[in-house]
mmCIF file of C-alpha atoms in Angstrom:
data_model
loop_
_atom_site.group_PDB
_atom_site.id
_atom_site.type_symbol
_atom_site.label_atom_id
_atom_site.label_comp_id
_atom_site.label_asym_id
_atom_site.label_seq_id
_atom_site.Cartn_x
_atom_site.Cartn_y
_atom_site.Cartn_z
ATOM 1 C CA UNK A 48 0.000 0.000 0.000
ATOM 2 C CA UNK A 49 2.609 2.180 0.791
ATOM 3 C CA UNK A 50 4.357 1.740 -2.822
ATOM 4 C CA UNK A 51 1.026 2.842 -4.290
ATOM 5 C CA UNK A 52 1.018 6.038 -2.125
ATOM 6 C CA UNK A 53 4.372 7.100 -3.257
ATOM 7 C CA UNK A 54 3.928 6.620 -6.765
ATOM 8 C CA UNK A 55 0.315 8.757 -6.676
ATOM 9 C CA UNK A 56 2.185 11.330 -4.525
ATOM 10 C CA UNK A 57 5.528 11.378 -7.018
ATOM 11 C CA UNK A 58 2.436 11.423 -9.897
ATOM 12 C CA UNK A 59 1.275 14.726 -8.172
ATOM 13 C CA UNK A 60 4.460 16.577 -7.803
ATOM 14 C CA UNK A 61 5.153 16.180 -11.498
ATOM 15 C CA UNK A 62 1.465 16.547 -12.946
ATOM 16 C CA UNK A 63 1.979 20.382 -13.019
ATOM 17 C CA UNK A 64 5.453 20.186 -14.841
ATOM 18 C CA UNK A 65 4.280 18.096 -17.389
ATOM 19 C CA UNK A 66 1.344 20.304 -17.963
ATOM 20 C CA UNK A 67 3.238 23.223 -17.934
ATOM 21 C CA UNK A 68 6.041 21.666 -20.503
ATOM 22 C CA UNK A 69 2.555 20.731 -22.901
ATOM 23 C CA UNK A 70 1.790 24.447 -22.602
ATOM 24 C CA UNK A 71 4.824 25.634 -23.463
ATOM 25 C CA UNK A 72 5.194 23.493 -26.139
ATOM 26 C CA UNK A 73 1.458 24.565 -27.555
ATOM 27 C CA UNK A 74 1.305 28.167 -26.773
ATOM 28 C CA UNK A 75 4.586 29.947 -26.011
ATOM 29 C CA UNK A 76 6.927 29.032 -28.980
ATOM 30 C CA UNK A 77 7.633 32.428 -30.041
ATOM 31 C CA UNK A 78 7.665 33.798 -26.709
ATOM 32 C CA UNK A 79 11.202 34.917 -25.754
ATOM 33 C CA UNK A 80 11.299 36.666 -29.531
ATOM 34 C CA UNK A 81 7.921 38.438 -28.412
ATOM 35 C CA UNK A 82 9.011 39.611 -25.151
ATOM 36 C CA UNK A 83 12.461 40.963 -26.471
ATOM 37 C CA UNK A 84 10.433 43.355 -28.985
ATOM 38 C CA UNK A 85 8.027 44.973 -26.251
ATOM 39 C CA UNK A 86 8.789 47.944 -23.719
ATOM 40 C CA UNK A 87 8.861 46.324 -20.421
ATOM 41 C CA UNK A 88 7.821 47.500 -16.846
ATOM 42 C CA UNK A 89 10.787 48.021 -13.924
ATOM 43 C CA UNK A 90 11.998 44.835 -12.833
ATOM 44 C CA UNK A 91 11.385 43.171 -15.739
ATOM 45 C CA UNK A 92 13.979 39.742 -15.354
ATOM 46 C CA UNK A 93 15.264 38.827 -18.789
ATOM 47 C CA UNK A 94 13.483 36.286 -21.027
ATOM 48 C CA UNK A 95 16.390 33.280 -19.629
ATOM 49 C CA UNK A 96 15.061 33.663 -16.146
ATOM 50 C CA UNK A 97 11.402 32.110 -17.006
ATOM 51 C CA UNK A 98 12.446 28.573 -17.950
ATOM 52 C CA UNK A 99 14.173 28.321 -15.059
ATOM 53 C CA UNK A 100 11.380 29.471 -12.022
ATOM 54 C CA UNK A 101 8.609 27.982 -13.565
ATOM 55 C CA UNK A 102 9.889 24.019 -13.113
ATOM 56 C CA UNK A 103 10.870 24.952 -9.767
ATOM 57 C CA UNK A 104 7.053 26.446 -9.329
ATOM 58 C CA UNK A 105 5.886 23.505 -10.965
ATOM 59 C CA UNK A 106 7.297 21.285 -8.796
ATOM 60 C CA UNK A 107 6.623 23.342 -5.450
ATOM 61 C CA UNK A 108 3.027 23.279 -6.156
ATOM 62 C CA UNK A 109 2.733 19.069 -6.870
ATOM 63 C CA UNK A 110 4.674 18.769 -3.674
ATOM 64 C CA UNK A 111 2.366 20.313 -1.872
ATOM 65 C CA UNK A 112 -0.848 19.152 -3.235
ATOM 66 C CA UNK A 113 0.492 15.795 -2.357
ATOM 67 C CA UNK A 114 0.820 16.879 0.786
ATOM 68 C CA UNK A 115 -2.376 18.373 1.688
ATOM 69 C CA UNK A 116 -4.022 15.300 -0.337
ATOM 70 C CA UNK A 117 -2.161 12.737 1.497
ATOM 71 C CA UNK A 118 -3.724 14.304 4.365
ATOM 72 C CA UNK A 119 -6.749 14.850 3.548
ATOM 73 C CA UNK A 120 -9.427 14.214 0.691
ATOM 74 C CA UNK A 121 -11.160 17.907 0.480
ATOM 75 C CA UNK A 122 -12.569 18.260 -2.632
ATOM 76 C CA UNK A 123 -12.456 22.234 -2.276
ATOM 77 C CA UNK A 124 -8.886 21.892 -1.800
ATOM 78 C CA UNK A 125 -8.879 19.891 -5.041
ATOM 79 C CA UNK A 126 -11.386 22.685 -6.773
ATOM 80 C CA UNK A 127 -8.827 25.058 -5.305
ATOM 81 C CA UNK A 128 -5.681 23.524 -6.575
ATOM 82 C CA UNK A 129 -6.936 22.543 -9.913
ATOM 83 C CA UNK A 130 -8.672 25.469 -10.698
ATOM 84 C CA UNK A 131 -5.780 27.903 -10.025
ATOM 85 C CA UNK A 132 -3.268 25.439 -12.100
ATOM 86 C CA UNK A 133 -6.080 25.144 -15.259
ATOM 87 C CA UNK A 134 -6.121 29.542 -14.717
ATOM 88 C CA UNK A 135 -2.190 28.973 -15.209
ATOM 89 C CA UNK A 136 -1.998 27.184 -18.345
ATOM 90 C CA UNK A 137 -4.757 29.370 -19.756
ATOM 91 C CA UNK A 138 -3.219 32.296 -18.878
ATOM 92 C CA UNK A 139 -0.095 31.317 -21.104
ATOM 93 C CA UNK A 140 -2.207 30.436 -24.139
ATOM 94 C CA UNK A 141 -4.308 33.858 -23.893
ATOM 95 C CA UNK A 142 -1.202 35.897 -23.643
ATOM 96 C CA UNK A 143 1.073 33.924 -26.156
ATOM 97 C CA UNK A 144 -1.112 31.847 -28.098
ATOM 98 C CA UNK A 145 -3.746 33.860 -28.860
ATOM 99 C CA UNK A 146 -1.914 37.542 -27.755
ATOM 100 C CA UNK A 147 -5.176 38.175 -26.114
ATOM 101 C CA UNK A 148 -3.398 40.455 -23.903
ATOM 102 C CA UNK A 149 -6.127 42.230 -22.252
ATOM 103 C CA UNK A 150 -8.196 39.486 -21.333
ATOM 104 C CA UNK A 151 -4.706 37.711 -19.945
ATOM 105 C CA UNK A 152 -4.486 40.809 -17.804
ATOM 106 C CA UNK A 153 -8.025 40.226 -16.527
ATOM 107 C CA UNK A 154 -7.048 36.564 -16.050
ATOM 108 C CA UNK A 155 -3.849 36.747 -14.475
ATOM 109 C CA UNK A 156 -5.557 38.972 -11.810
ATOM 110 C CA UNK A 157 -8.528 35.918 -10.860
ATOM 111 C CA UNK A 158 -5.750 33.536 -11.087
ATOM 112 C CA UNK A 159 -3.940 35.393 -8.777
ATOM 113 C CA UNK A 160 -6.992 35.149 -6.422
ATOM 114 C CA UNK A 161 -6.986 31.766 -6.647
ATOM 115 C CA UNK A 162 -3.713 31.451 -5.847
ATOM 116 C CA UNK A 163 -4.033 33.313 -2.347
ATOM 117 C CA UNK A 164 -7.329 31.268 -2.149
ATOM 118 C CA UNK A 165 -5.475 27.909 -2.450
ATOM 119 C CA UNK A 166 -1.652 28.823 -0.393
ATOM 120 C CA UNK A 167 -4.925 29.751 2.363
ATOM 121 C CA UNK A 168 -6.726 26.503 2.518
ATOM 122 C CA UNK A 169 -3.387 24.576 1.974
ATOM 123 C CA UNK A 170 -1.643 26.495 5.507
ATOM 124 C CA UNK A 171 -5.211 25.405 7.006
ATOM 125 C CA UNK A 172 -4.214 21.844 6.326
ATOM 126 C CA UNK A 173 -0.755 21.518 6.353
ATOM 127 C CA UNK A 174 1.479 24.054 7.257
ATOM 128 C CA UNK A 175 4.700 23.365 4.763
ATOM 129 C CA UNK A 176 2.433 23.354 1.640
ATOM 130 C CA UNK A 177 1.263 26.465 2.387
ATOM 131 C CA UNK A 178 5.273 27.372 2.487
ATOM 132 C CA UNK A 179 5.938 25.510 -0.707
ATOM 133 C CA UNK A 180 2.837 27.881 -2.213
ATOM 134 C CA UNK A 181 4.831 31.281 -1.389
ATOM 135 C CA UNK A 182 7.357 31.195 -4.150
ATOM 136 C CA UNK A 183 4.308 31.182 -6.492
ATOM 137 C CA UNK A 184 2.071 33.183 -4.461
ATOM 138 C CA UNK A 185 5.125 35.853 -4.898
ATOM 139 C CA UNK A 186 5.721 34.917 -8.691
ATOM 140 C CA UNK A 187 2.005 35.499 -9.333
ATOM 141 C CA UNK A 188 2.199 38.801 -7.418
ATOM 142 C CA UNK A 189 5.118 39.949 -9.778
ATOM 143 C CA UNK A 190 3.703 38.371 -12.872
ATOM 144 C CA UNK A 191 0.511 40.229 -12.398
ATOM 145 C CA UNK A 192 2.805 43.836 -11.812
ATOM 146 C CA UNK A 193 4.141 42.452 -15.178
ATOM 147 C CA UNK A 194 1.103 41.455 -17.021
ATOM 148 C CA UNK A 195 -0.545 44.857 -16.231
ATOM 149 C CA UNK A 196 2.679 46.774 -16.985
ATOM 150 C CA UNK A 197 3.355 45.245 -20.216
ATOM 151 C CA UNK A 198 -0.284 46.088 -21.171
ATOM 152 C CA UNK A 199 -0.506 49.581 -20.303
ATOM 153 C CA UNK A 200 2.819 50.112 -22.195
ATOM 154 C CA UNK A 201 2.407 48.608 -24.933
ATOM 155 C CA UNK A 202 -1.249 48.002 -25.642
ATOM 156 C CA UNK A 203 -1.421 50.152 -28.455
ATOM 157 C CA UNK A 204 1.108 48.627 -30.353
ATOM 158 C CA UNK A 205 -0.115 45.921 -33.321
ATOM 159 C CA UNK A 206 2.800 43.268 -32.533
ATOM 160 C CA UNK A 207 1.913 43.416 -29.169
ATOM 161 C CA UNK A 208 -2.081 42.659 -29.190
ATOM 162 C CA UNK A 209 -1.788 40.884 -32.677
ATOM 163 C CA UNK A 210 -3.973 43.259 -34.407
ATOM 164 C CA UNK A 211 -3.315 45.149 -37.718
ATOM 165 C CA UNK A 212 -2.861 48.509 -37.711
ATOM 166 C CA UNK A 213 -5.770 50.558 -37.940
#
């Protein structure tokens, strides 16, 4: 029993990774080449630095839903979890897929809601996944500042919301 408990929690931490690596693949192939070309907010980390906190994210968030499911079988903490990882892969294919920028902007702001929602109910239940949420609880803080700031300068630019010029 116990060999069927580790392989459903080692199936949970890298559920999000694989989904986020299908994502990628679908809906942000042009994305470093995108970002390069539009006038960024302050703080804006270079293109490099996204393939390499995402997988960590990725991974912080299966750990912990393994946690807090091991623990318990809450289905809002399921709704919680999977709703806020679903509003992450969308957001990708809105912004970069589909360069509906605005409506990622709109987006990024419920899924960060969600994501203070779940790192909540997740503390309730189990302290240290509540701790493995922060890094992405502060990465969906700053990606928000980003998503809004890349907007607002540069919304009414064609390359940047995919739309001819008028």
């Amino acid at each position: 029993m116990k060999v069927i408990e580790t392989i459903k929690s080692i199936i949970k931490v890298i559920t999000p990774i694989i989904g986020g690596k299908f994502i990628g693949k679908f809906a942000v192939k042009n994305a470093r080449k995108d970002y390069k070309k539009n006038v960024k907010p302050p703080f804006s980390p270079p293109g490099r630095v996204f393939p390499i906190v995402w997988p960590i994210l990725y991974i912080t968030m299966g750990a912990a839903y393994a946690l807090v499911t091991n623990k318990s079988d809450n289905k809002t903490l399921k709704g919680f979890y999977y709703t806020q990882l679903t509003l992450n892969y969308l957001w990708s294919i809105l912004y970069f897929k589909y360069k509906l920028r605005f409506s990622a902007l709109i987006e990024s702001i419920v899924l960060l809601g969600t994501v203070v929602g779940t790192t909540v109910k997740f503390f309730s239940v189990k302290k240290i996944a509540g701790f493995l949420l922060l890094p992405y609880l502060l990465w969906s803080t700053f990606a928000t500042y980003l998503t809004i700031g890349n907007w607002f300068l540069n919304k009414d630019t064609s390359s940047y919301t995919g739309k001819n010029g008028d």
